[in-house]
Coordinates of C-alpha atoms and ligand atoms in Angstrom, one line a residue:
M1113 CA 0.0 0.0 0.0
D1114 CA 1.1 3.6 -0.6
L1115 CA 0.3 5.0 2.8
A1116 CA 3.5 6.3 4.4
P1117 CA 4.3 5.7 7.1
A1118 CA 2.0 2.7 7.1
P1119 CA 0.5 2.1 10.6
V1120 CA 1.7 -1.0 12.4
L1121 CA -1.4 -3.1 13.2
G1122 CA -1.0 -5.6 16.0
N1123 CA -3.1 -8.7 16.3
S1124 CA -3.1 -9.6 20.0
F1125 CA -6.8 -10.6 19.9
A1126 CA -6.3 -13.0 17.0
R1127 CA -3.2 -14.4 18.7
D1128 CA -4.7 -14.9 22.2
V1129 CA -8.1 -16.3 21.0
P1130 CA -7.7 -17.4 17.4
E1131 CA -11.0 -19.4 17.7
M1132 CA -12.8 -16.1 17.9
A1133 CA -11.0 -14.4 15.1
L1134 CA -11.9 -15.3 11.5
P1135 CA -9.4 -13.9 8.9
W1136 CA -11.5 -12.0 6.4
Q1137 CA -11.3 -9.4 3.6
A1138 CA -13.3 -6.2 3.1
D1139 CA -15.4 -6.0 0.0
D1140 CA -14.2 -3.8 -2.8
A1141 CA -15.3 -0.1 -2.7
P1142 CA -15.6 1.0 -6.4
E1143 CA -15.4 4.7 -5.7
P1144 CA -14.1 5.6 -2.2
R1145 CA -14.9 9.2 -1.3
L1146 CA -14.0 10.7 2.1
L1147 CA -17.1 12.2 3.9
A1148 CA -15.6 12.7 7.4
L1149 CA -12.1 12.4 8.9
N1150 CA -11.3 12.9 12.6
E1151 CA -8.0 14.6 12.5
P1152 CA -7.4 15.0 16.2
L1153 CA -8.1 11.2 16.6
A1154 CA -5.8 10.4 13.7
A1155 CA -3.1 12.4 15.5
E1156 CA -3.7 10.5 18.7
L1157 CA -3.1 7.2 16.8
G1158 CA 0.0 8.5 15.1
L1159 CA -1.7 8.5 11.7
D1160 CA -1.0 11.3 9.3
A1161 CA -4.3 13.0 8.2
A1162 CA -2.9 14.0 4.8
A1163 CA -1.9 10.4 4.1
L1164 CA -5.3 9.1 5.2
R1165 CA -6.9 11.5 2.6
S1166 CA -4.8 10.1 -0.2
P1167 CA -6.0 7.2 -2.4
G1168 CA -3.9 4.8 -0.4
G1169 CA -5.3 6.2 2.9
L1170 CA -8.9 5.7 1.7
R1171 CA -8.1 2.1 0.7
L1172 CA -7.0 1.6 4.3
L1173 CA -10.2 3.2 5.7
V1174 CA -12.4 0.9 3.6
G1175 CA -10.2 -2.1 4.3
T1176 CA -9.2 -2.9 0.7
A1177 CA -5.5 -2.3 1.3
V1178 CA -4.0 -3.1 4.7
P1179 CA -0.4 -2.7 5.8
D1180 CA 1.9 -5.7 5.3
G1181 CA 1.6 -8.2 8.1
A1182 CA -1.9 -7.1 9.1
T1183 CA -4.7 -9.7 9.2
P1184 CA -8.2 -8.3 9.3
V1185 CA -10.6 -10.6 11.2
A1186 CA -14.3 -10.9 11.8
Q1187 CA -14.8 -11.4 15.6
A1188 CA -17.0 -14.1 16.9
Y1189 CA -19.4 -13.2 19.8
A1190 CA -22.8 -14.4 21.1
G1191 CA -25.5 -12.3 22.7
H1192 CA -28.8 -11.9 24.4
Q1193 CA -30.9 -9.9 21.9
F1194 CA -34.0 -8.5 23.7
G1195 CA -33.6 -11.3 26.3
G1196 CA -33.2 -14.2 23.9
F1197 CA -29.8 -16.0 23.6
V1198 CA -28.2 -16.2 20.2
P1199 CA -25.0 -18.4 20.5
R1200 CA -23.4 -17.1 17.3
L1201 CA -23.7 -13.5 16.2
G1202 CA -20.3 -12.1 15.5
D1203 CA -19.2 -9.3 13.1
G1204 CA -21.7 -9.7 10.3
R1205 CA -20.6 -6.5 8.5
A1206 CA -17.5 -5.4 10.5
L1207 CA -13.8 -6.2 10.5
L1208 CA -11.1 -5.7 13.1
L1209 CA -8.2 -4.4 11.0
G1210 CA -5.8 -4.6 14.0
E1211 CA -4.5 -2.8 17.1
V1212 CA -2.7 0.5 17.0
A1213 CA -0.6 1.9 19.9
D1214 CA -1.8 5.4 20.6
A1215 CA 0.2 8.4 21.8
D1216 CA -0.1 7.1 25.4
G1217 CA 1.1 3.7 24.5
R1218 CA -2.4 2.2 24.9
L1219 CA -3.6 -0.4 22.4
R1220 CA -6.7 0.8 20.4
D1221 CA -8.6 -1.4 18.0
L1222 CA -9.0 0.0 14.4
A1223 CA -12.1 -1.6 13.0
L1224 CA -14.5 -1.1 10.1
K1225 CA -18.3 -1.3 9.9
G1226 CA -20.1 -1.7 6.6
S1227 CA -17.2 -3.5 4.9
G1228 CA -19.1 -6.4 3.4
R1229 CA -20.6 -9.7 4.3
T1230 CA -18.6 -12.1 6.6
P1231 CA -19.4 -15.7 7.6
F1232 CA -21.4 -14.2 10.5
A1233 CA -23.7 -12.1 8.2
R1234 CA -26.7 -14.5 8.4
G1235 CA -29.4 -12.8 6.3
G1236 CA -27.6 -9.4 6.3
D1237 CA -26.0 -7.8 3.2
G1238 CA -22.9 -6.8 5.2
L1239 CA -23.2 -3.2 4.1
A1240 CA -24.0 0.2 5.7
A1241 CA -25.6 3.3 4.3
V1242 CA -24.1 6.8 4.6
G1243 CA -26.8 8.1 7.0
P1244 CA -26.3 5.6 9.8
M1245 CA -22.5 5.7 9.6
L1246 CA -22.5 9.5 9.8
R1247 CA -25.0 9.1 12.7
E1248 CA -22.6 6.9 14.6
Y1249 CA -19.8 9.3 13.8
V1250 CA -21.6 12.4 15.1
I1251 CA -23.2 10.8 18.2
S1252 CA -20.0 9.0 19.3
E1253 CA -18.0 12.2 18.9
A1254 CA -20.6 14.2 20.8
M1255 CA -20.4 11.6 23.6
H1256 CA -16.6 11.9 23.7
A1257 CA -16.8 15.7 23.9
L1258 CA -19.2 15.3 26.8
G1259 CA -16.5 13.2 28.6
I1260 CA -18.5 10.0 28.3
P1261 CA -16.5 6.8 27.6
T1262 CA -17.1 5.7 24.0
T1263 CA -15.7 4.1 21.0
R1264 CA -14.5 6.8 18.6
S1265 CA -15.1 7.5 14.9
L1266 CA -12.1 8.0 12.7
S1267 CA -13.7 8.3 9.3
V1268 CA -16.7 7.7 7.1
V1269 CA -15.9 6.9 3.5
A1270 CA -18.6 6.6 0.9
T1271 CA -18.0 3.4 -1.1
G1272 CA -19.7 4.3 -4.4
R1273 CA -21.8 1.1 -4.0
P1274 CA -25.5 1.5 -3.4
V1275 CA -27.2 -0.3 -0.5
R1276 CA -30.7 -1.6 -0.7
R1277 CA -32.9 -0.6 2.3
E1278 CA -36.4 0.6 1.8
T1279 CA -34.9 2.5 -1.1
L1280 CA -31.4 2.5 -2.7
L1281 CA -29.0 4.5 -0.5
P1282 CA -25.4 5.4 -0.9
G1283 CA -23.1 3.0 0.9
A1284 CA -20.4 3.9 3.4
V1285 CA -17.8 2.4 5.7
L1286 CA -17.1 3.7 9.2
A1287 CA -13.7 3.3 10.7
R1288 CA -14.1 2.9 14.4
V1289 CA -11.5 3.1 17.1
A1290 CA -12.1 1.4 20.5
S1291 CA -10.0 0.5 23.5
S1292 CA -11.3 -3.0 22.4
H1293 CA -14.3 -4.6 20.9
L1294 CA -14.6 -7.2 23.7
R1295 CA -18.3 -7.5 24.7
V1296 CA -20.3 -9.3 27.3
G1297 CA -21.3 -11.4 24.3
S1298 CA -17.6 -12.3 23.6
F1299 CA -17.5 -14.1 27.0
Q1300 CA -20.9 -15.7 26.4
Y1301 CA -19.5 -17.1 23.1
A1302 CA -16.4 -18.5 24.7
R1303 CA -18.5 -20.0 27.5
A1304 CA -21.0 -21.5 25.1
T1305 CA -18.2 -23.4 23.3
G1306 CA -17.6 -25.3 26.5
D1307 CA -13.8 -24.8 26.0
A1308 CA -12.6 -23.8 29.5
D1309 CA -9.2 -22.9 28.1
L1310 CA -10.6 -20.5 25.6
L1311 CA -12.7 -18.8 28.3
R1312 CA -9.6 -18.4 30.4
R1313 CA -7.5 -17.0 27.6
L1314 CA -10.2 -14.5 26.8
A1315 CA -10.4 -13.4 30.4
D1316 CA -6.6 -13.0 30.5
H1317 CA -6.7 -11.0 27.3
A1318 CA -9.3 -8.7 28.8
I1319 CA -7.4 -8.3 32.0
T1320 CA -4.2 -7.4 30.2
R1321 CA -6.0 -4.9 28.0
H1322 CA -8.4 -3.2 30.3
H1323 CA -8.0 -4.0 34.0
P1324 CA -4.3 -5.1 34.5
A1325 CA -4.6 -4.6 38.2
A1326 CA -6.9 -7.7 38.3
A1327 CA -4.0 -9.9 37.3
D1328 CA -2.5 -9.5 40.8
A1329 CA -5.8 -10.2 42.6
E1330 CA -6.4 -13.4 44.5
R1331 CA -9.1 -14.2 42.0
P1332 CA -8.3 -12.4 38.7
A1333 CA -11.5 -13.3 36.9
L1334 CA -13.6 -12.0 39.9
A1335 CA -11.5 -8.8 39.9
L1336 CA -12.1 -8.4 36.2
Y1337 CA -15.8 -8.9 36.8
E1338 CA -15.9 -6.3 39.6
A1339 CA -14.0 -3.9 37.3
V1340 CA -16.5 -4.3 34.5
V1341 CA -19.4 -3.8 36.9
A1342 CA -17.9 -0.6 38.2
A1343 CA -17.1 0.7 34.7
Q1344 CA -20.7 0.0 33.5
A1345 CA -22.3 1.5 36.6
S1346 CA -20.3 4.7 36.0
L1347 CA -21.0 4.7 32.3
V1348 CA -24.8 4.2 32.6
A1349 CA -24.9 6.9 35.2
R1350 CA -23.3 9.2 32.7
W1351 CA -25.8 8.3 30.0
M1352 CA -28.7 9.0 32.4
L1353 CA -27.3 12.4 33.3
V1354 CA -27.3 13.7 29.7
G1355 CA -30.5 11.9 28.6
F1356 CA -28.8 9.4 26.3
V1357 CA -30.9 6.4 25.3
H1358 CA -28.7 3.6 23.9
G1359 CA -31.7 1.8 22.4
V1360 CA -30.3 -1.7 22.0
M1361 CA -28.6 -2.8 25.2
N1362 CA -28.2 -6.4 24.1
T1363 CA -25.3 -8.2 25.7
D1364 CA -23.4 -8.1 22.4
N1365 CA -23.6 -4.3 22.7
M1366 CA -22.1 -4.0 26.1
T1367 CA -18.3 -3.6 26.3
I1368 CA -15.9 -5.0 28.8
S1369 CA -13.9 -1.7 28.7
G1370 CA -16.9 0.4 29.8
E1371 CA -17.0 2.3 26.5
T1372 CA -20.4 3.0 24.9
I1373 CA -20.6 0.9 21.7
D1374 CA -22.8 0.3 18.7
Y1375 CA -24.7 3.5 18.0
G1376 CA -27.7 2.1 16.2
P1377 CA -31.1 3.3 17.3
C1378 CA -29.7 5.6 20.1
A1379 CA -30.8 9.1 20.6
F1380 CA -30.7 12.0 23.1
M1381 CA -33.9 12.5 24.9
D1382 CA -35.7 15.8 24.2
A1383 CA -38.5 16.3 26.8
Y1384 CA -37.7 14.4 30.0
D1385 CA -39.7 11.2 30.3
P1386 CA -38.3 7.9 31.8
A1387 CA -40.5 5.9 29.4
T1388 CA -38.8 7.4 26.3
V1389 CA -38.1 4.8 23.6
Y1390 CA -36.9 5.7 20.1
S1391 CA -36.1 2.3 18.6
S1392 CA -38.8 1.1 16.2
I1393 CA -38.2 -2.6 17.2
D1394 CA -38.3 -2.0 21.0
T1395 CA -42.1 -2.3 21.1
G1396 CA -42.0 -3.5 24.8
G1397 CA -39.9 -0.6 25.9
R1398 CA -37.2 -3.0 27.3
Y1399 CA -34.5 -0.4 26.6
A1400 CA -36.5 2.7 27.6
Y1401 CA -34.4 5.5 29.1
G1402 CA -35.5 4.8 32.6
N1403 CA -34.8 1.0 32.3
Q1404 CA -31.2 1.4 31.4
P1405 CA -29.7 0.9 34.9
V1406 CA -31.8 -2.2 35.4
V1407 CA -31.0 -3.6 32.0
A1408 CA -27.3 -3.0 32.5
Q1409 CA -27.5 -5.2 35.7
W1410 CA -29.3 -7.8 33.7
D1411 CA -26.6 -7.9 31.1
L1412 CA -23.9 -8.0 33.8
A1413 CA -25.6 -11.0 35.4
R1414 CA -25.2 -12.7 32.0
L1415 CA -21.5 -11.8 32.1
A1416 CA -21.3 -13.4 35.6
E1417 CA -22.9 -16.6 34.2
A1418 CA -20.3 -16.7 31.4
L1419 CA -17.4 -16.2 33.8
L1420 CA -18.7 -18.6 36.5
P1421 CA -16.1 -21.4 35.9
L1422 CA -13.3 -18.9 36.4
L1423 CA -14.7 -17.3 39.5
H1424 CA -14.2 -20.4 41.7
E1425 CA -13.3 -24.1 41.1
D1426 CA -16.5 -25.0 42.9
E1427 CA -19.6 -23.6 41.1
E1428 CA -21.6 -23.5 44.3
Q1429 CA -19.1 -21.1 45.7
A1430 CA -18.8 -19.2 42.5
V1431 CA -22.4 -18.1 42.5
P1432 CA -22.4 -16.1 45.8
L1433 CA -19.1 -14.4 44.7
A1434 CA -20.8 -13.3 41.5
V1435 CA -24.0 -12.2 43.3
E1436 CA -22.0 -10.1 45.7
A1437 CA -19.9 -8.5 43.0
L1438 CA -23.0 -7.6 41.0
G1439 CA -24.5 -6.2 44.2
A1440 CA -22.0 -3.4 43.9
F1441 CA -23.7 -2.1 40.8
A1442 CA -26.6 -0.3 42.5
P1443 CA -24.6 1.6 45.1
Q1444 CA -21.9 2.5 42.5
Y1445 CA -24.5 3.6 40.0
E1446 CA -26.3 5.7 42.7
A1447 CA -23.0 7.3 43.8
A1448 CA -22.0 8.2 40.3
W1449 CA -25.5 9.6 39.5
T1450 CA -25.6 11.6 42.7
A1451 CA -22.1 13.0 42.1
G1452 CA -23.2 13.9 38.6
M1453 CA -26.4 15.6 39.7
R1454 CA -24.5 17.5 42.4
A1455 CA -22.3 19.0 39.7
K1456 CA -25.3 19.6 37.3
L1457 CA -27.1 21.5 40.1
G1458 CA -23.9 23.3 41.1
L1459 CA -24.2 22.2 44.7
P1460 CA -21.3 22.5 47.1
D1461 CA -19.8 19.4 48.9
D1462 CA -21.4 20.2 52.2
V1463 CA -24.9 19.5 50.9
D1464 CA -25.4 15.8 51.8
D1465 CA -26.1 13.2 49.1
A1466 CA -29.6 12.5 50.3
A1467 CA -30.5 16.2 49.8
V1468 CA -28.9 16.3 46.4
R1469 CA -30.9 13.2 45.3
A1470 CA -34.1 14.6 46.7
L1471 CA -33.7 17.9 44.9
A1472 CA -32.7 16.2 41.6
E1473 CA -35.7 13.9 41.8
Q1474 CA -38.1 16.7 42.5
L1475 CA -36.7 18.7 39.6
L1476 CA -37.0 15.7 37.2
A1477 CA -40.6 15.1 38.3
L1478 CA -41.4 18.7 37.4
L1479 CA -39.6 18.4 34.0
H1480 CA -41.5 15.1 33.4
S1481 CA -45.0 16.5 34.2
G1482 CA -44.3 19.7 32.2
H1483 CA -42.7 17.9 29.1
V1484 CA -39.6 20.0 29.5
D1485 CA -36.5 19.6 27.4
L1486 CA -33.8 18.1 29.7
T1487 CA -30.7 19.6 28.1
S1488 CA -32.2 23.1 27.9
A1489 CA -33.6 23.0 31.5
F1490 CA -30.3 22.1 33.1
R1491 CA -28.3 24.6 31.0
L1492 CA -30.8 27.4 31.7
L1493 CA -30.7 26.6 35.4
G1494 CA -27.2 28.0 35.4
G1495 CA -28.8 31.4 34.6
A1496 CA -31.2 30.9 37.5
A1497 CA -28.1 30.5 39.8
R1498 CA -27.0 33.9 38.5
D1499 CA -30.4 35.5 39.4
D1500 CA -31.8 35.2 35.8
A1501 CA -34.5 32.6 36.3
E1502 CA -36.8 33.8 33.6
P1503 CA -35.4 31.7 30.7
V1504 CA -35.8 28.4 32.7
R1505 CA -39.2 29.5 34.2
R1506 CA -40.5 29.9 30.6
L1507 CA -40.0 26.2 30.0
V1508 CA -42.0 24.9 33.0
L1509 CA -45.7 24.5 33.4
D1510 CA -46.3 24.4 37.2
L1511 CA -44.7 27.7 38.2
A1512 CA -45.7 27.6 41.8
A1513 CA -44.1 24.2 42.3
F1514 CA -41.0 25.3 40.3
D1515 CA -40.6 28.6 42.2
D1516 CA -40.7 26.6 45.5
W1517 CA -38.1 24.3 44.2
L1518 CA -35.9 27.2 42.9
A1519 CA -36.0 28.9 46.3
R1520 CA -34.9 25.7 48.2
W1521 CA -32.2 25.0 45.6
R1522 CA -30.9 28.6 45.6
A1523 CA -30.7 28.6 49.4
L1524 CA -27.9 26.0 49.1
G1525 CA -25.7 28.4 47.1
P1526 CA -25.4 26.7 43.7
D1527 CA -22.2 27.6 41.7
P1528 CA -23.2 28.7 38.1
G1529 CA -19.6 28.4 36.8
L1530 CA -19.5 24.7 37.8
M1531 CA -22.9 24.2 36.2
D1532 CA -21.8 25.7 32.9
R1533 CA -18.9 23.3 32.8
V1534 CA -21.1 20.2 33.1
N1535 CA -24.4 21.1 31.5
P1536 CA -24.0 21.1 27.7
V1537 CA -25.5 23.7 25.5
Y1538 CA -25.2 21.5 22.3
V1539 CA -26.2 17.9 22.1
P1540 CA -27.1 16.0 18.9
R1541 CA -30.7 16.8 19.0
N1542 CA -32.8 14.4 16.9
H1543 CA -34.3 17.0 14.5
L1544 CA -30.8 18.3 13.8
V1545 CA -29.3 14.8 13.3
E1546 CA -32.1 13.9 10.9
E1547 CA -31.7 17.1 8.9
A1548 CA -28.0 16.7 8.7
L1549 CA -28.2 13.0 7.6
E1550 CA -30.8 13.6 5.0
A1551 CA -28.7 16.4 3.5
A1552 CA -25.6 14.2 3.6
T1553 CA -27.5 11.3 1.9
D1554 CA -28.3 13.8 -0.9
G1555 CA -24.7 14.8 -1.2
D1556 CA -24.7 18.0 1.0
L1557 CA -22.3 17.6 3.9
A1558 CA -22.5 21.2 5.2
P1559 CA -25.3 20.6 7.8
F1560 CA -23.4 17.6 9.1
D1561 CA -20.2 19.5 9.4
R1562 CA -22.0 22.4 11.3
L1563 CA -23.7 19.9 13.6
L1564 CA -20.5 18.1 14.3
D1565 CA -18.8 21.4 15.1
A1566 CA -21.5 22.4 17.5
V1567 CA -21.7 19.1 19.5
T1568 CA -17.9 18.5 19.7
S1569 CA -17.5 21.7 21.7
P1570 CA -20.7 21.3 23.8
Y1571 CA -20.2 23.6 26.8
V1572 CA -19.4 27.0 25.6
V1573 CA -22.2 29.2 24.0
R1574 CA -21.2 30.3 20.6
P1575 CA -23.0 33.1 18.7
G1576 CA -24.6 31.9 15.5
L1577 CA -25.4 28.5 16.9
E1578 CA -28.7 29.4 18.5
R1579 CA -30.7 26.8 16.6
Y1580 CA -28.4 24.1 17.8
A1581 CA -29.2 25.0 21.4
A1582 CA -33.0 25.1 21.0
P1583 CA -35.4 22.3 21.7
A1584 CA -37.1 20.5 18.8
P1585 CA -39.8 22.4 17.0
Q1586 CA -43.4 21.5 18.1
D1587 CA -44.1 19.9 14.7
F1588 CA -41.1 17.5 14.9
G1589 CA -43.5 14.8 16.1
V1590 CA -42.7 11.3 17.4
Y1591 CA -39.1 10.3 16.7
R1592 CA -38.4 6.8 15.6
T1593 CA -34.9 5.2 15.1
F1594 CA -33.9 2.0 13.3
C1595 CA -31.5 -0.8 14.1
G1596 CA -29.0 -2.6 11.9
T1597 CA -29.6 0.0 9.1
Ligands
LIG3075 P1 -26.3 -4.5 15.9 O1 -27.8 -4.4 16.0 O2 -25.7 -3.5 15.0 O3 -25.7 -4.6 17.2 O4 -26.0 -5.9 15.2 C1 -26.5 -7.2 15.7 C2 -25.9 -8.3 14.8 O5 -26.3 -8.2 13.5 C3 -24.3 -8.3 14.7 O6 -23.9 -9.6 14.7 C4 -24.1 -7.5 13.4 O7 -22.9 -7.9 12.8 C5 -25.3 -8.0 12.6 N1 -25.7 -7.1 11.5 C6 -26.3 -5.9 11.6 N2 -26.5 -5.4 10.4 C7 -26.0 -6.2 9.5 C8 -25.9 -6.2 8.0 N3 -26.4 -5.2 7.3 N4 -25.2 -7.3 7.4 C9 -24.7 -8.3 8.2 N5 -24.8 -8.4 9.5 C10 -25.4 -7.3 10.2
LIG3076 MG1 -23.9 -4.7 17.9

């Protein structure tokens, strides 16, 4: 390939668990055209942005030319999808190109999505359309800018190959960067094979990569499990604090690293309502906003089941160890959520946790009953802490109850500067995302670029970006998102 210097792509996953790494090639992309390139992320990975823009760079980003010695693989995994176990899912339209050492010396996966059918594709075409890949790009980068652990998006390249969905759409490949693609479903796959050695090698690989301190613990697999529980408790609390709805929290979409992964039917909530569901296939509301902490625990229980043989030689003793470790989720989640709400409400340390939680819950109840936009409400509260309560008062319905809440909150001395550092002005609002993706699908990337610019610097108000800070227009209607698109 003509990309100089060519990145060195490691293959520790394929080496450690070859049974779960199927060497595979990306499909040809007849006319690769760069739609988005994340230059700061490229720099973190030691990749030269100008080289990535070159024809050789684009071939790397769609997987048709990989550096010498690299072996792209489709990863095997299992998963509970909407509660039902599927023993063999795997990368149906994705490839792990390899692992790159970043500027801090950490290994990061470089992977593709939409690069063609693999042996795991089942009925799927292995492809992805421009809209959903740009959607993952903008939402994952917004999450990163909000400080929420997530896989990153390096690029989206249009392939020049049409994709058949309800209509013919332009195809694209997303290049994704992750601290790994190990999922709860990866462990379920290893466990379901019945190969105890494979399960152990997978756990050792995960420990080395994500939770190296666990290697020195008396029970390394238990320490790994505890670390995953803690990482997910913190992650889901972060989602809840910004109103993020993942939409498809199947066990194959939950990472071991604690990064958010697989941006399919996800969306940021507009008006606050715990019952919010966007995904068209989530008819039962299993993955509704308010269910996310409970579902995360359910998924983590499946991880415990998969790890059971490694937790203790005697399964009867392994179960209580797992139960105890999973029991840490609720208090860890609550602590992370309370700390987050303390900051969002600008409350000083001397206000006790119970008071923070009570105030936050009362506020959320008011937002719920008044159908108030979550992002705007918290951001405008910063003004109320500066004696300008009118903008936030204009959002609420029950003014008597809200004024009472404001008086009690203000008496605690909220710090507006702190609030402005944690309450975003710009999140990828659904109406803006749809508008940007529709234009991009028709060949106009300007709205996408403007939206990306707004949401990747989310905390500082910028003149000219007023419409990116405003709630959805009344006529936007009921928002629906689609999976596997
Ligand atoms: P997801 O809903 O994106 O988490 O995907 C669930 C499973 O379906 C994974 O095994 C994917 O690789 C697979 N999948 C989703 N879309 C496609 C597609 N268009 N072609 C092949 N496999 C797919
Ligand atoms: Mg997935």
